[in-house]
PDB file of C-alpha atoms (C1' of nucleotides) in Angstrom:
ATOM      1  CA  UNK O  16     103.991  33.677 -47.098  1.00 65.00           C
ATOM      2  CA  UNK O  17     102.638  36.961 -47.644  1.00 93.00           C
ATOM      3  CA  UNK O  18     104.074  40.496 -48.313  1.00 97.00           C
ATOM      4  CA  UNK O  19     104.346  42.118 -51.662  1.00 98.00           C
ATOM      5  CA  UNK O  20     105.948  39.638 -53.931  1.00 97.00           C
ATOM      6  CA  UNK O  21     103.750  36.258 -52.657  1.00 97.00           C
ATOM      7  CA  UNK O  22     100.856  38.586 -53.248  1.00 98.00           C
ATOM      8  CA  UNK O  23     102.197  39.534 -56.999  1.00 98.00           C
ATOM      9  CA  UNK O  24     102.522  35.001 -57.064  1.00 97.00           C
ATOM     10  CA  UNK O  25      99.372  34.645 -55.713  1.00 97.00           C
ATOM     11  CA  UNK O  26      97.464  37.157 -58.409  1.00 98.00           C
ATOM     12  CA  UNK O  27      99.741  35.427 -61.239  1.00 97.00           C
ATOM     13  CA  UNK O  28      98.328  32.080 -60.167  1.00 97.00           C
ATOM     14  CA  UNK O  29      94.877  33.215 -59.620  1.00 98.00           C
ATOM     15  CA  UNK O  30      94.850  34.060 -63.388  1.00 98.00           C
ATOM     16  CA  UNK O  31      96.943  31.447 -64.634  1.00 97.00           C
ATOM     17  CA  UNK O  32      94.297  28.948 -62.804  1.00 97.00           C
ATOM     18  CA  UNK O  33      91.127  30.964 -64.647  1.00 97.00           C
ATOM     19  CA  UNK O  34      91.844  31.592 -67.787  1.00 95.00           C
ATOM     20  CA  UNK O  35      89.529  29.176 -69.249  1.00 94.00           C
ATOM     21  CA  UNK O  36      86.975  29.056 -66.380  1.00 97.00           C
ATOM     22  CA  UNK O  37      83.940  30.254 -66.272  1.00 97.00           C
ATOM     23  CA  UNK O  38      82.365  30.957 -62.654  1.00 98.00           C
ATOM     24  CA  UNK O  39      79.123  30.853 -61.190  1.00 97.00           C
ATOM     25  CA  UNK O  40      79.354  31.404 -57.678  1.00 97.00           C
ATOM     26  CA  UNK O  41      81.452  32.141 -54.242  1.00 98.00           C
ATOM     27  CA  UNK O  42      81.083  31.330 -49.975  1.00 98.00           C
ATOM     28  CA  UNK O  43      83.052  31.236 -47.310  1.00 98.00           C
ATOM     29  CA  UNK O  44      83.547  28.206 -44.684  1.00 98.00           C
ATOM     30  CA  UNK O  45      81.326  28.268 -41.815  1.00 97.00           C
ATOM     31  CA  UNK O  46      83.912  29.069 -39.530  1.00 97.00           C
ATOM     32  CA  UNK O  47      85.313  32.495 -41.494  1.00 98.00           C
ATOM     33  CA  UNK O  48      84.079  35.591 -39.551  1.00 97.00           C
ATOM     34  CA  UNK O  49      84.336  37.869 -42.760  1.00 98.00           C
ATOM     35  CA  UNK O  50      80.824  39.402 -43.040  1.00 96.00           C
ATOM     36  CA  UNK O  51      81.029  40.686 -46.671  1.00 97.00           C
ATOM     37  CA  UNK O  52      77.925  39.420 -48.545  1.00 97.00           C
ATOM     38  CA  UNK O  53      79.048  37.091 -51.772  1.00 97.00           C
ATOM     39  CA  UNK O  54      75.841  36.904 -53.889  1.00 96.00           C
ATOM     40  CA  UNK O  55      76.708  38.445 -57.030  1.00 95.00           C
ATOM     41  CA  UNK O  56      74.203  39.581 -59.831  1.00 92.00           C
ATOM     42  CA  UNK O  57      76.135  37.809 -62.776  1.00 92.00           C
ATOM     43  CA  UNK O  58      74.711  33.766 -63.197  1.00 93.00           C
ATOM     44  CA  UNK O  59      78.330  33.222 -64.750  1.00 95.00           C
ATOM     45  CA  UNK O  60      81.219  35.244 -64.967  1.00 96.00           C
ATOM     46  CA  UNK O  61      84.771  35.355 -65.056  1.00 96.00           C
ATOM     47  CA  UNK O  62      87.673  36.536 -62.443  1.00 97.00           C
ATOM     48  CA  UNK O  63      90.477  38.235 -62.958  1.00 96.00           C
ATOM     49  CA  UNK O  64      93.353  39.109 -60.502  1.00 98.00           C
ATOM     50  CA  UNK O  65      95.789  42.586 -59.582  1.00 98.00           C
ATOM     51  CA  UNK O  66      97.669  43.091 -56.729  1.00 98.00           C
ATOM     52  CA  UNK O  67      98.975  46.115 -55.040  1.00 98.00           C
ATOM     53  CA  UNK O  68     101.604  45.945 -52.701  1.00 98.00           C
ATOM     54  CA  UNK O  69      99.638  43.827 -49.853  1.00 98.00           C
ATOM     55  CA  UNK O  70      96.324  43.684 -51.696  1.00 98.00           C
ATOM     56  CA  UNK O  71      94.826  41.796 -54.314  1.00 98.00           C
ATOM     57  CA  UNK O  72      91.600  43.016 -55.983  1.00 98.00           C
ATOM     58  CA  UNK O  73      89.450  39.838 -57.439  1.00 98.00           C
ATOM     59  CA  UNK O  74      87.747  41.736 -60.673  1.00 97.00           C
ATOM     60  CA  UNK O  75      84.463  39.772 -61.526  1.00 97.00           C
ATOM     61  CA  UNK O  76      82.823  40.615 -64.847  1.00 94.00           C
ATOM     62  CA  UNK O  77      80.830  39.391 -67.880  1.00 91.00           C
ATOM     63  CA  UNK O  78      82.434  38.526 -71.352  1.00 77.00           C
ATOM     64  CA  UNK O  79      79.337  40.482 -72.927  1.00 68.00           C
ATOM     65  CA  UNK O  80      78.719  43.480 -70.227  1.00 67.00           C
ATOM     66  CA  UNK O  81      81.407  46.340 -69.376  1.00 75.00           C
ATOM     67  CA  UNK O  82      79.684  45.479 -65.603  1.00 82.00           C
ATOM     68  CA  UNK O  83      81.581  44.121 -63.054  1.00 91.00           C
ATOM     69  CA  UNK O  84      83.091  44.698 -59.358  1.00 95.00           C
ATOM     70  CA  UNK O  85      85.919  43.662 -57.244  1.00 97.00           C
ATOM     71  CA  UNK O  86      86.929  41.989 -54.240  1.00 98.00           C
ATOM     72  CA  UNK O  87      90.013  43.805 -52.024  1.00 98.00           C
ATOM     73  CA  UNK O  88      91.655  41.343 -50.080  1.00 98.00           C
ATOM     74  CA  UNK O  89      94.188  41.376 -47.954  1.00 98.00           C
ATOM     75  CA  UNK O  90      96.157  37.817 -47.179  1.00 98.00           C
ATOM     76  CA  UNK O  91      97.048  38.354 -43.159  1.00 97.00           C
ATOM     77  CA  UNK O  92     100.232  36.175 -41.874  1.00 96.00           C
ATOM     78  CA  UNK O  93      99.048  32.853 -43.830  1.00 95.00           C
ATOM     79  CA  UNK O  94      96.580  33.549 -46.561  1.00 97.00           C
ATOM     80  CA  UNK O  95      97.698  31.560 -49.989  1.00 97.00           C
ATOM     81  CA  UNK O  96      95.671  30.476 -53.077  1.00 97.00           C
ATOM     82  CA  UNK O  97      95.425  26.730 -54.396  1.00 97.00           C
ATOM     83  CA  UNK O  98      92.861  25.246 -56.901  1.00 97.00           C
ATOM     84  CA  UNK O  99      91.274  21.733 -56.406  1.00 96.00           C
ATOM     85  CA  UNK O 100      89.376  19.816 -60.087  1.00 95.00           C
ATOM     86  CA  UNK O 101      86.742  17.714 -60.009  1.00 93.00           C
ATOM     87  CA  UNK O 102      86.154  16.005 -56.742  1.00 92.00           C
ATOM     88  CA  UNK O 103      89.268  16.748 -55.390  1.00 93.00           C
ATOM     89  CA  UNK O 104      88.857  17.542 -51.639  1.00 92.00           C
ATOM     90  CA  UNK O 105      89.451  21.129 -50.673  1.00 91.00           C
ATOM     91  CA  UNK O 106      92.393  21.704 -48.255  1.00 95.00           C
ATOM     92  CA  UNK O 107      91.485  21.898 -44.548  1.00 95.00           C
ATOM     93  CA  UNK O 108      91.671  25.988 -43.866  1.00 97.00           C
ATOM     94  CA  UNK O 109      90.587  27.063 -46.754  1.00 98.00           C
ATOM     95  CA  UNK O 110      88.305  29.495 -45.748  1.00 98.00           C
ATOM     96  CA  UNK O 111      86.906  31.204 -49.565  1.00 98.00           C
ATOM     97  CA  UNK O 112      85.899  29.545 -52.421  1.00 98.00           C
ATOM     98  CA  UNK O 113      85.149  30.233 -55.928  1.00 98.00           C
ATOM     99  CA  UNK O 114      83.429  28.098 -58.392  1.00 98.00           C
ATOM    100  CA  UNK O 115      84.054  27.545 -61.747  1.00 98.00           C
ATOM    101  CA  UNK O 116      83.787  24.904 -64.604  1.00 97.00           C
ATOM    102  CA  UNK O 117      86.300  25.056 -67.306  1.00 95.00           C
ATOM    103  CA  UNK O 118      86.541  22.851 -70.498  1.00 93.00           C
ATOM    104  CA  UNK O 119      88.361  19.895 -68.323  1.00 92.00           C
ATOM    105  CA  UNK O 120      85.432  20.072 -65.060  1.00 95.00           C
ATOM    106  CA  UNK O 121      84.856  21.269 -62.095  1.00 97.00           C
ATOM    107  CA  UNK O 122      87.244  24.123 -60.173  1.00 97.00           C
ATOM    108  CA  UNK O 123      87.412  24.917 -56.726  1.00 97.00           C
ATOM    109  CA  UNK O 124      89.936  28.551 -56.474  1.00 98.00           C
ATOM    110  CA  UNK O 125      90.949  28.449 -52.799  1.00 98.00           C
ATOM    111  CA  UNK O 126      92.254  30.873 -50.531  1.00 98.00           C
ATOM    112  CA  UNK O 127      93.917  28.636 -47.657  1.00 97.00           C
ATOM    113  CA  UNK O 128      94.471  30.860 -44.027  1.00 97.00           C
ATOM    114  CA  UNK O 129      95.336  28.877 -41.398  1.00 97.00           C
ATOM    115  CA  UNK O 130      95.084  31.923 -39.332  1.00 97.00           C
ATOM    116  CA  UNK O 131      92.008  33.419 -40.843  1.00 98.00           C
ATOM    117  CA  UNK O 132      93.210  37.072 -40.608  1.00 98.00           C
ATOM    118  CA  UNK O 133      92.761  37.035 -44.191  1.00 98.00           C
ATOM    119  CA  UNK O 134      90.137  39.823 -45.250  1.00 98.00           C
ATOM    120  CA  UNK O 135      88.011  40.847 -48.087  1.00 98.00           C
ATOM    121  CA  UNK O 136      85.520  43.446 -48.764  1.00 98.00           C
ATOM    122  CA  UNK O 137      83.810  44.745 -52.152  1.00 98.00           C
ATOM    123  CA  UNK O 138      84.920  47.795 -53.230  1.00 97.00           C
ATOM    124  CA  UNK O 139      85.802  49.735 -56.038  1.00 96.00           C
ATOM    125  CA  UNK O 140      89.545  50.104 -56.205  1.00 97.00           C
ATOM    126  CA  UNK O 141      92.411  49.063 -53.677  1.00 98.00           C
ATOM    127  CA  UNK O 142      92.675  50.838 -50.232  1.00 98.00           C
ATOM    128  CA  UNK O 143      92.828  54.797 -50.182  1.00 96.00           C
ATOM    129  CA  UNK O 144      94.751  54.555 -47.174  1.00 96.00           C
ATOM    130  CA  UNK O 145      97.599  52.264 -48.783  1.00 98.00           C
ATOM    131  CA  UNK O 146     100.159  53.560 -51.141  1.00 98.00           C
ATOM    132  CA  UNK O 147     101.496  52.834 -54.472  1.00 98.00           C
ATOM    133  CA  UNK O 148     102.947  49.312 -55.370  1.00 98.00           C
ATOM    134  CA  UNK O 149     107.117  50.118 -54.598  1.00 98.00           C
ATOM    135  CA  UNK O 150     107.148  47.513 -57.608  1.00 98.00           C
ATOM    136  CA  UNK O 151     104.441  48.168 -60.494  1.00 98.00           C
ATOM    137  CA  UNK O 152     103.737  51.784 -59.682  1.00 98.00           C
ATOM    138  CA  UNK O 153     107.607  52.408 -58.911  1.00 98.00           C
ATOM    139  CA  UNK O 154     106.940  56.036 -60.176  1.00 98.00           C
ATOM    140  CA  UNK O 155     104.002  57.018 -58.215  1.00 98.00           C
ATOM    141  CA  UNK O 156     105.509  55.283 -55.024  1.00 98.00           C
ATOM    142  CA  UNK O 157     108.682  57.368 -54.773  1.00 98.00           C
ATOM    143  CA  UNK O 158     106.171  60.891 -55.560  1.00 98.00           C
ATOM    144  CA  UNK O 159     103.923  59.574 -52.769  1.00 98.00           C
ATOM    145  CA  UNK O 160     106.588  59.030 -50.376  1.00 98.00           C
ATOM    146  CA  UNK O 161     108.311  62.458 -51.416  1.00 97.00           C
ATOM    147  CA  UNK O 162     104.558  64.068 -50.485  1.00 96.00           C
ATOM    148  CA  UNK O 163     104.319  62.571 -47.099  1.00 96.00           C
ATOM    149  CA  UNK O 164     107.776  61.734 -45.397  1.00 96.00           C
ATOM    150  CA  UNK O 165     107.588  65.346 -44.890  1.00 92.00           C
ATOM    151  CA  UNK O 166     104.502  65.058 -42.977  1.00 85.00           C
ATOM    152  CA  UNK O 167     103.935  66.283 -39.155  1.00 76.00           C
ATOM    153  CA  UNK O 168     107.099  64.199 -37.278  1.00 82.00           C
ATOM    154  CA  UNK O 169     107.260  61.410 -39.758  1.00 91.00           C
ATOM    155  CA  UNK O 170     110.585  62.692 -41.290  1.00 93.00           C
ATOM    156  CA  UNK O 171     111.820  62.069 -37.432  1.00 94.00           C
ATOM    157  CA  UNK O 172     110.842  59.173 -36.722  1.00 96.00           C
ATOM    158  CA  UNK O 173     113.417  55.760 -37.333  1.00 97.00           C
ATOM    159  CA  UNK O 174     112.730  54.686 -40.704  1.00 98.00           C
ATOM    160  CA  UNK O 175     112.665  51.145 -39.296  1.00 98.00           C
ATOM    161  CA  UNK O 176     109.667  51.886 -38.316  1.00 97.00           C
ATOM    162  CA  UNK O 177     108.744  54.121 -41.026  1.00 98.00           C
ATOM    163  CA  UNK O 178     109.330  51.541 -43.615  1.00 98.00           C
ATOM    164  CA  UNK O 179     106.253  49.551 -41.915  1.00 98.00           C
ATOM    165  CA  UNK O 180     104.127  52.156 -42.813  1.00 97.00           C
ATOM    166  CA  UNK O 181     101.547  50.996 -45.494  1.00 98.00           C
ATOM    167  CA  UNK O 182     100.611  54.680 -46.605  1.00 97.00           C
ATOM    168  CA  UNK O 183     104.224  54.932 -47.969  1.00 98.00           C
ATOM    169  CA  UNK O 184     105.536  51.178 -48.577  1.00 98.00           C
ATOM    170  CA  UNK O 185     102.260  49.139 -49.391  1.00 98.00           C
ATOM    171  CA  UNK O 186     103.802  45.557 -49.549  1.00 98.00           C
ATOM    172  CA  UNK O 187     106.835  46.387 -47.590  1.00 98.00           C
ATOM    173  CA  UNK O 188     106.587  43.826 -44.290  1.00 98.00           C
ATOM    174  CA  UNK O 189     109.076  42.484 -42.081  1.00 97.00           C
ATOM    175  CA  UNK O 190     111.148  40.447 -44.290  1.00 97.00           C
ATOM    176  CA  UNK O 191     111.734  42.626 -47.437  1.00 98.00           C
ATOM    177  CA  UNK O 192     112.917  45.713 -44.796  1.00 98.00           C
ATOM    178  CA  UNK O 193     115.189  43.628 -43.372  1.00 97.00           C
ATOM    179  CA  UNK O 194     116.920  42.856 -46.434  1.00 97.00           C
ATOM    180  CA  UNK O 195     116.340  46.350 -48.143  1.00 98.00           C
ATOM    181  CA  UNK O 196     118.190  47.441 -45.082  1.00 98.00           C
ATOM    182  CA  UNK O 197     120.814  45.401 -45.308  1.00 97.00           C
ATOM    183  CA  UNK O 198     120.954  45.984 -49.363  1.00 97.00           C
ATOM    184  CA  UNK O 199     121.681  49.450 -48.819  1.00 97.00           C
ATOM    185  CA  UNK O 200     123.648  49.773 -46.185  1.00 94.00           C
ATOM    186  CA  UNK O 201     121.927  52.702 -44.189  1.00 97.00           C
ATOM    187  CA  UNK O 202     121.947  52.351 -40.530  1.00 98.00           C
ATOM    188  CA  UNK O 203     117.770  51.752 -40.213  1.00 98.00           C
ATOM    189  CA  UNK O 204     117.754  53.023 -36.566  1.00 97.00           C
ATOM    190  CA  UNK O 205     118.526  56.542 -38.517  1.00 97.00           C
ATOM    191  CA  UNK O 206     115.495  58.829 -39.449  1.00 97.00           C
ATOM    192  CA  UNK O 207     114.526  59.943 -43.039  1.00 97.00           C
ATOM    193  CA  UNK O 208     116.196  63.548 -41.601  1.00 96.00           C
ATOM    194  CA  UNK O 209     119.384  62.069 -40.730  1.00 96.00           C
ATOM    195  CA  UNK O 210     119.933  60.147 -44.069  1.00 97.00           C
ATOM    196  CA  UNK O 211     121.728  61.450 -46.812  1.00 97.00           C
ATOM    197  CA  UNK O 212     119.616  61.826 -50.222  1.00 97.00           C
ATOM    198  CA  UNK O 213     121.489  59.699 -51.815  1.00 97.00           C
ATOM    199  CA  UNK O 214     120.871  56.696 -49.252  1.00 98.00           C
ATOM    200  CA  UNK O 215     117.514  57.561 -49.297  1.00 98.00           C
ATOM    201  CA  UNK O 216     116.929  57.045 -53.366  1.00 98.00           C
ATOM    202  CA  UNK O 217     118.790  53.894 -53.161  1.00 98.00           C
ATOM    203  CA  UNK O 218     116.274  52.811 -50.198  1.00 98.00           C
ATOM    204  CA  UNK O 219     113.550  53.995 -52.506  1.00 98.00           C
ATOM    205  CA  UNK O 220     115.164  51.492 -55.126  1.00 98.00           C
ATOM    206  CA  UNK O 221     115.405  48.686 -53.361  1.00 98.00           C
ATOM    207  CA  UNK O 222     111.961  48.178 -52.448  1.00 98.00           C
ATOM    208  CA  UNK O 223     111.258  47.368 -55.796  1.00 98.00           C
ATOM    209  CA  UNK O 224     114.527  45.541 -56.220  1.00 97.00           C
ATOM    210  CA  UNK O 225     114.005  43.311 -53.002  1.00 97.00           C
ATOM    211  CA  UNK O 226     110.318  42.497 -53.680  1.00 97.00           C
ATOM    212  CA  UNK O 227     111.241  41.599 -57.532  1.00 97.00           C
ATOM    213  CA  UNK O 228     113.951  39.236 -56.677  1.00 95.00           C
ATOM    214  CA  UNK O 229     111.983  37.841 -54.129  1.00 95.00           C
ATOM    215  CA  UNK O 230     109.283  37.617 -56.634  1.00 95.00           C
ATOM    216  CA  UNK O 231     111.721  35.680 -59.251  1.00 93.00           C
ATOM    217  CA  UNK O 232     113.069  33.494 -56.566  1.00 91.00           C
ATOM    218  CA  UNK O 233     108.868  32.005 -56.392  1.00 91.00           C
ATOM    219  CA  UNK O 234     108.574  34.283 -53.129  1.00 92.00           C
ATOM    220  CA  UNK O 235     109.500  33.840 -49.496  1.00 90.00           C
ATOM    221  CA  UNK O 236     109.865  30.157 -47.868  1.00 81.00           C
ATOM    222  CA  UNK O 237     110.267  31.270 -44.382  1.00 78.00           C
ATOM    223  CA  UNK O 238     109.188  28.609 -42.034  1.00 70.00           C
ATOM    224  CA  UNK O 239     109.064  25.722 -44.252  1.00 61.00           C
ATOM    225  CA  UNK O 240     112.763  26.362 -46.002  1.00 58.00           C
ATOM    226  CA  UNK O 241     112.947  22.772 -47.571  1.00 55.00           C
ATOM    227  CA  UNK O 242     110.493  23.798 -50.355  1.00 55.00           C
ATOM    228  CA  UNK O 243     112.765  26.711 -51.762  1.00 58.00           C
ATOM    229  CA  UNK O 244     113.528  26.459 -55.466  1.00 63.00           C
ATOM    230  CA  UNK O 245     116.193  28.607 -56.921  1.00 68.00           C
ATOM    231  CA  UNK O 246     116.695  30.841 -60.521  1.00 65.00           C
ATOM    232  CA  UNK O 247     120.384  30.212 -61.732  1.00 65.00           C
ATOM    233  CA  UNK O 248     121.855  28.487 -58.656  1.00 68.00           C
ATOM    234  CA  UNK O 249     119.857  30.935 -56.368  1.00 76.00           C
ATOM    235  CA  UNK O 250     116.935  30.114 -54.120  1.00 86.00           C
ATOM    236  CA  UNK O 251     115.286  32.174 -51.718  1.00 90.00           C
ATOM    237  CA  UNK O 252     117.082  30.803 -48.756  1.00 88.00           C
ATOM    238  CA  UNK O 253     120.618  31.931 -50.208  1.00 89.00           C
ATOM    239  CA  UNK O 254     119.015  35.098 -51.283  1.00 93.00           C
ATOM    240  CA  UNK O 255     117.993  36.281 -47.178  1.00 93.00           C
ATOM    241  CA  UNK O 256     121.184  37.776 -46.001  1.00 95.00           C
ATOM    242  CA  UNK O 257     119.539  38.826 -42.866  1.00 96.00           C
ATOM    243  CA  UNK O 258     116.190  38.053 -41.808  1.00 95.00           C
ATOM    244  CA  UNK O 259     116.499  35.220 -39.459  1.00 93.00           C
ATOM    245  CA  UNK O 260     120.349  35.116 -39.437  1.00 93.00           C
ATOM    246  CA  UNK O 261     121.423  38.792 -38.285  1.00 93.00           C
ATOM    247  CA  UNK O 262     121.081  40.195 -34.669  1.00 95.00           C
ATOM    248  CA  UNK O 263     117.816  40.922 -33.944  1.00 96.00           C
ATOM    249  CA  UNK O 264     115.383  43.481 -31.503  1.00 96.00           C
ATOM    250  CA  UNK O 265     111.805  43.940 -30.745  1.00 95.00           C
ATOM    251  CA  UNK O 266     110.616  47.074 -32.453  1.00 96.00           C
ATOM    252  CA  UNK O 267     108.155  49.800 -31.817  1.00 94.00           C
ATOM    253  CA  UNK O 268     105.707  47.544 -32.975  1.00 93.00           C
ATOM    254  CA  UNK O 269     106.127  44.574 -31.150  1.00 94.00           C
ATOM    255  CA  UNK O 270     107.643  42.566 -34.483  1.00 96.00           C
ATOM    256  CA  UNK O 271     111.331  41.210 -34.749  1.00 96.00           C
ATOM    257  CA  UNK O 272     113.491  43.398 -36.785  1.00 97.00           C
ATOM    258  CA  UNK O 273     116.600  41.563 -38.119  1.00 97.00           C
ATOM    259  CA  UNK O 274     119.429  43.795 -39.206  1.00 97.00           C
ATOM    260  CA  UNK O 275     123.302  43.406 -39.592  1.00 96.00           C
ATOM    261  CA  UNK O 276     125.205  43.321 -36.631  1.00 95.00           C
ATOM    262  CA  UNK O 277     127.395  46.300 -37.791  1.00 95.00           C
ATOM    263  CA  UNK O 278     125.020  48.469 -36.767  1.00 96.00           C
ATOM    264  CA  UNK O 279     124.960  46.964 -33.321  1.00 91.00           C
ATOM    265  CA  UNK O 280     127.089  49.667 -31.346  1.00 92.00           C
ATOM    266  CA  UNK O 281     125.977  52.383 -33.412  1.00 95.00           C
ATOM    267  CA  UNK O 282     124.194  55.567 -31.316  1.00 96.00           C
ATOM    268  CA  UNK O 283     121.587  55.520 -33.270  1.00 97.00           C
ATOM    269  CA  UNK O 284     120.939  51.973 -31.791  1.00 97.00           C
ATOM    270  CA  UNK O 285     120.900  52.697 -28.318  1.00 96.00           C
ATOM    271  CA  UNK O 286     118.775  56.265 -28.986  1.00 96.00           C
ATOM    272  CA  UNK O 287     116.301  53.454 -30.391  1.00 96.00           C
ATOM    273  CA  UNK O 288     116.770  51.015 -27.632  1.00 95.00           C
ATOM    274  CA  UNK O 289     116.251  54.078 -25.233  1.00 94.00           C
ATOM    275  CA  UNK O 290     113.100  55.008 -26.758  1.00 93.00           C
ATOM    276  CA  UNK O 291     111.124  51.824 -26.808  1.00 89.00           C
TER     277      UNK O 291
ATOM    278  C1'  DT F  20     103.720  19.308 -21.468  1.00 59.65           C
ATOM    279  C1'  DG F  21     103.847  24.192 -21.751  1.00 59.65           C
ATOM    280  C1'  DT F  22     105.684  28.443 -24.017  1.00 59.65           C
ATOM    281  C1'  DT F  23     107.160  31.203 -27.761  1.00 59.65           C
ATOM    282  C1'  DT F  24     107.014  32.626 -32.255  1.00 59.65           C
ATOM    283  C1'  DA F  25     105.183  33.562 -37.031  1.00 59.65           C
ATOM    284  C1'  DT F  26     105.609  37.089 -43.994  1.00 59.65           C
ATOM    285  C1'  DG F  27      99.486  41.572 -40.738  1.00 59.65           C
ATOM    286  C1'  DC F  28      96.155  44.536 -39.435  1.00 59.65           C
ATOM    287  C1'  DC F  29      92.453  46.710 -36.667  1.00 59.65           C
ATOM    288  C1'  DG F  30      90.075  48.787 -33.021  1.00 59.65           C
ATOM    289  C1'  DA F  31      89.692  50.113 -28.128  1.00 59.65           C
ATOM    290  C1'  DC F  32      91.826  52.922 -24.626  1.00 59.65           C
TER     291       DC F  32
ATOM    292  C1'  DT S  10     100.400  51.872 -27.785  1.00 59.65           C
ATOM    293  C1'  DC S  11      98.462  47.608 -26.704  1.00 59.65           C
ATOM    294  C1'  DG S  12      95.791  43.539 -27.012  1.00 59.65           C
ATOM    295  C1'  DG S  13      93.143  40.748 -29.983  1.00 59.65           C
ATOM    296  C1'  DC S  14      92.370  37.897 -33.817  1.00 59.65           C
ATOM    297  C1'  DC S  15      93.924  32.426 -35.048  1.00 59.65           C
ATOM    298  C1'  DT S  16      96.599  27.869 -35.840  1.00 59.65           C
ATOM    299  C1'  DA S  17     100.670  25.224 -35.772  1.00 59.65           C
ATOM    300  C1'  DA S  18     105.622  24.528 -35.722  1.00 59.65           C
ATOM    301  C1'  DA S  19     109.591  24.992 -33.039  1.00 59.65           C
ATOM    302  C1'  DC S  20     111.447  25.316 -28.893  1.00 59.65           C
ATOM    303  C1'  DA S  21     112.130  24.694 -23.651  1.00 59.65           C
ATOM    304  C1'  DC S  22     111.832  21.657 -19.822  1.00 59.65           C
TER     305       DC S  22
END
DNA sequence: TGTTTATGCCGAC
DNA sequence: TCGGCCTAAACAC
């Protein structure tokens, strides 16, 4: 599920689910290979959730103390939150737990990762190395990317591969630049330094317009379609012009990049092709 | 039955 | 830049 709008969901749910809950403790399965310690010095306390483009920061603290620390987590290909009450069985992957009681019993917060490249680590604020949220730090993401695009031969490179790059488009991944691509209609095989300005602000716009309709649309159903549910006639599968329906190559970084087959004779293309 | 693919990231060369 | 980390669904045969 994940990229930046499931992770916006996910932190909406987490606090949705905890508003009345008071926690007393965390693990991890047996089988998780995340090493980060989960005692906590707080007997009870309560959780709050932000994300950040691809990261969501769990903030633990005490009604009565200004105390408290965070979680950064990052979700991998599969990570996604449920809650199970009272007895009700965990679900099989779940791989880190919360507990809480709230004024109707028991709850369980789960973060289910079938694939387990989930992550989290304590820390005090969201990854140095990541950028600005394209979608609740709209402002600081286009100054950020303004600072570095210029950078050494980043301004060179294909900004289909560029766009990957979590230093400038934290939350970005390889569905939302498939249809921001196709959104703007900018050959993505070009680099930032063959792009006119213009193209470029209205790339800079639509990763925040991509990731918020994605987030409206109750995020990305991508290999289990039947579940999409739409806003005014819309659901997510309508929505995806491109990823899993245009043509498609491998890119630099091994992933499937699906783009609009108008661009499919373009030089730019086979400069691209010729350089993988 | 075996092979390919998947919304991500990290570390070893 | 490449393999590794993981499981499961979808495909190929």
């Amino acid at each position: 599920m994940p990229e930046l709008a499931e992770l916006a969901i996910m932190s909406d749910f987490i606090n949705r689910v905890s508003e009345k809950v008071v926690y007393f403790g965390m693990n991890k399965s047996a089988v998780s290979k995340v090493k980060t310690d989960l005692r906590i010095p707080f007997e009870h306390f309560n959780v709050k959730a932000r994300s950040r483009g691809k990261e969501i920061s769990l903030d633990f603290y005490k009604e009565d103390e200004k105390h408290s620390q965070s979680l950064i987590m990052t979700m991998g290909m599969s990570g996604n939150w449920t809650a199970a009450r009272g007895n009700f069985p965990v679900p099989q992957h779940a791989h880190f737990f919360l507990h809480g009681s709230s004024p109707i019993g028991k709850l369980t917060l789960c973060l289910v990762d079938i694939r387990r490249f989930a992550k989290w680590r304590w820390d005090k604020d969201f990854s140095k190395n990541r950028g600005p949220c394209p979608v609740k730090e709209h402002e600081d993401f286009r100054k950020n990317f303004a600072e570095k695009i210029t950078h050494k031969n980043r301004k060179e490179k294909p900004m289909v591969d560029v766009i990957m790059d979590q230093s400038l488009f934290n939350g970005i991944g390889n569905y939302l630049r498939a249809e921001i691509f196709h959104r703007v209609d900018v050959n993505p095989f070009k680099s930032f330094s063959d792009i006119e300005s213009d193209k470029i602000e209205k790339i800079l716009d639509y990763c925040r317009i991509c990731p918020q309709d994605a987030y409206e649309l109750g995020g990305g159903q991508i290999r289990d379609w039947k579940n999409s549910f739409g806003v005014d006639g819309k659901n997510f599968d309508e929505w995806r012009k491109v990823y899993y329906k245009g043509d498609k190559i491998l890119d630099r970084g091994g992933r499937t990049f699906w783009y609009d087959p108008k661009w499919e004779k373009s030089e730019h293309l086979e400069k691209y092709r010729a350089s993988l």
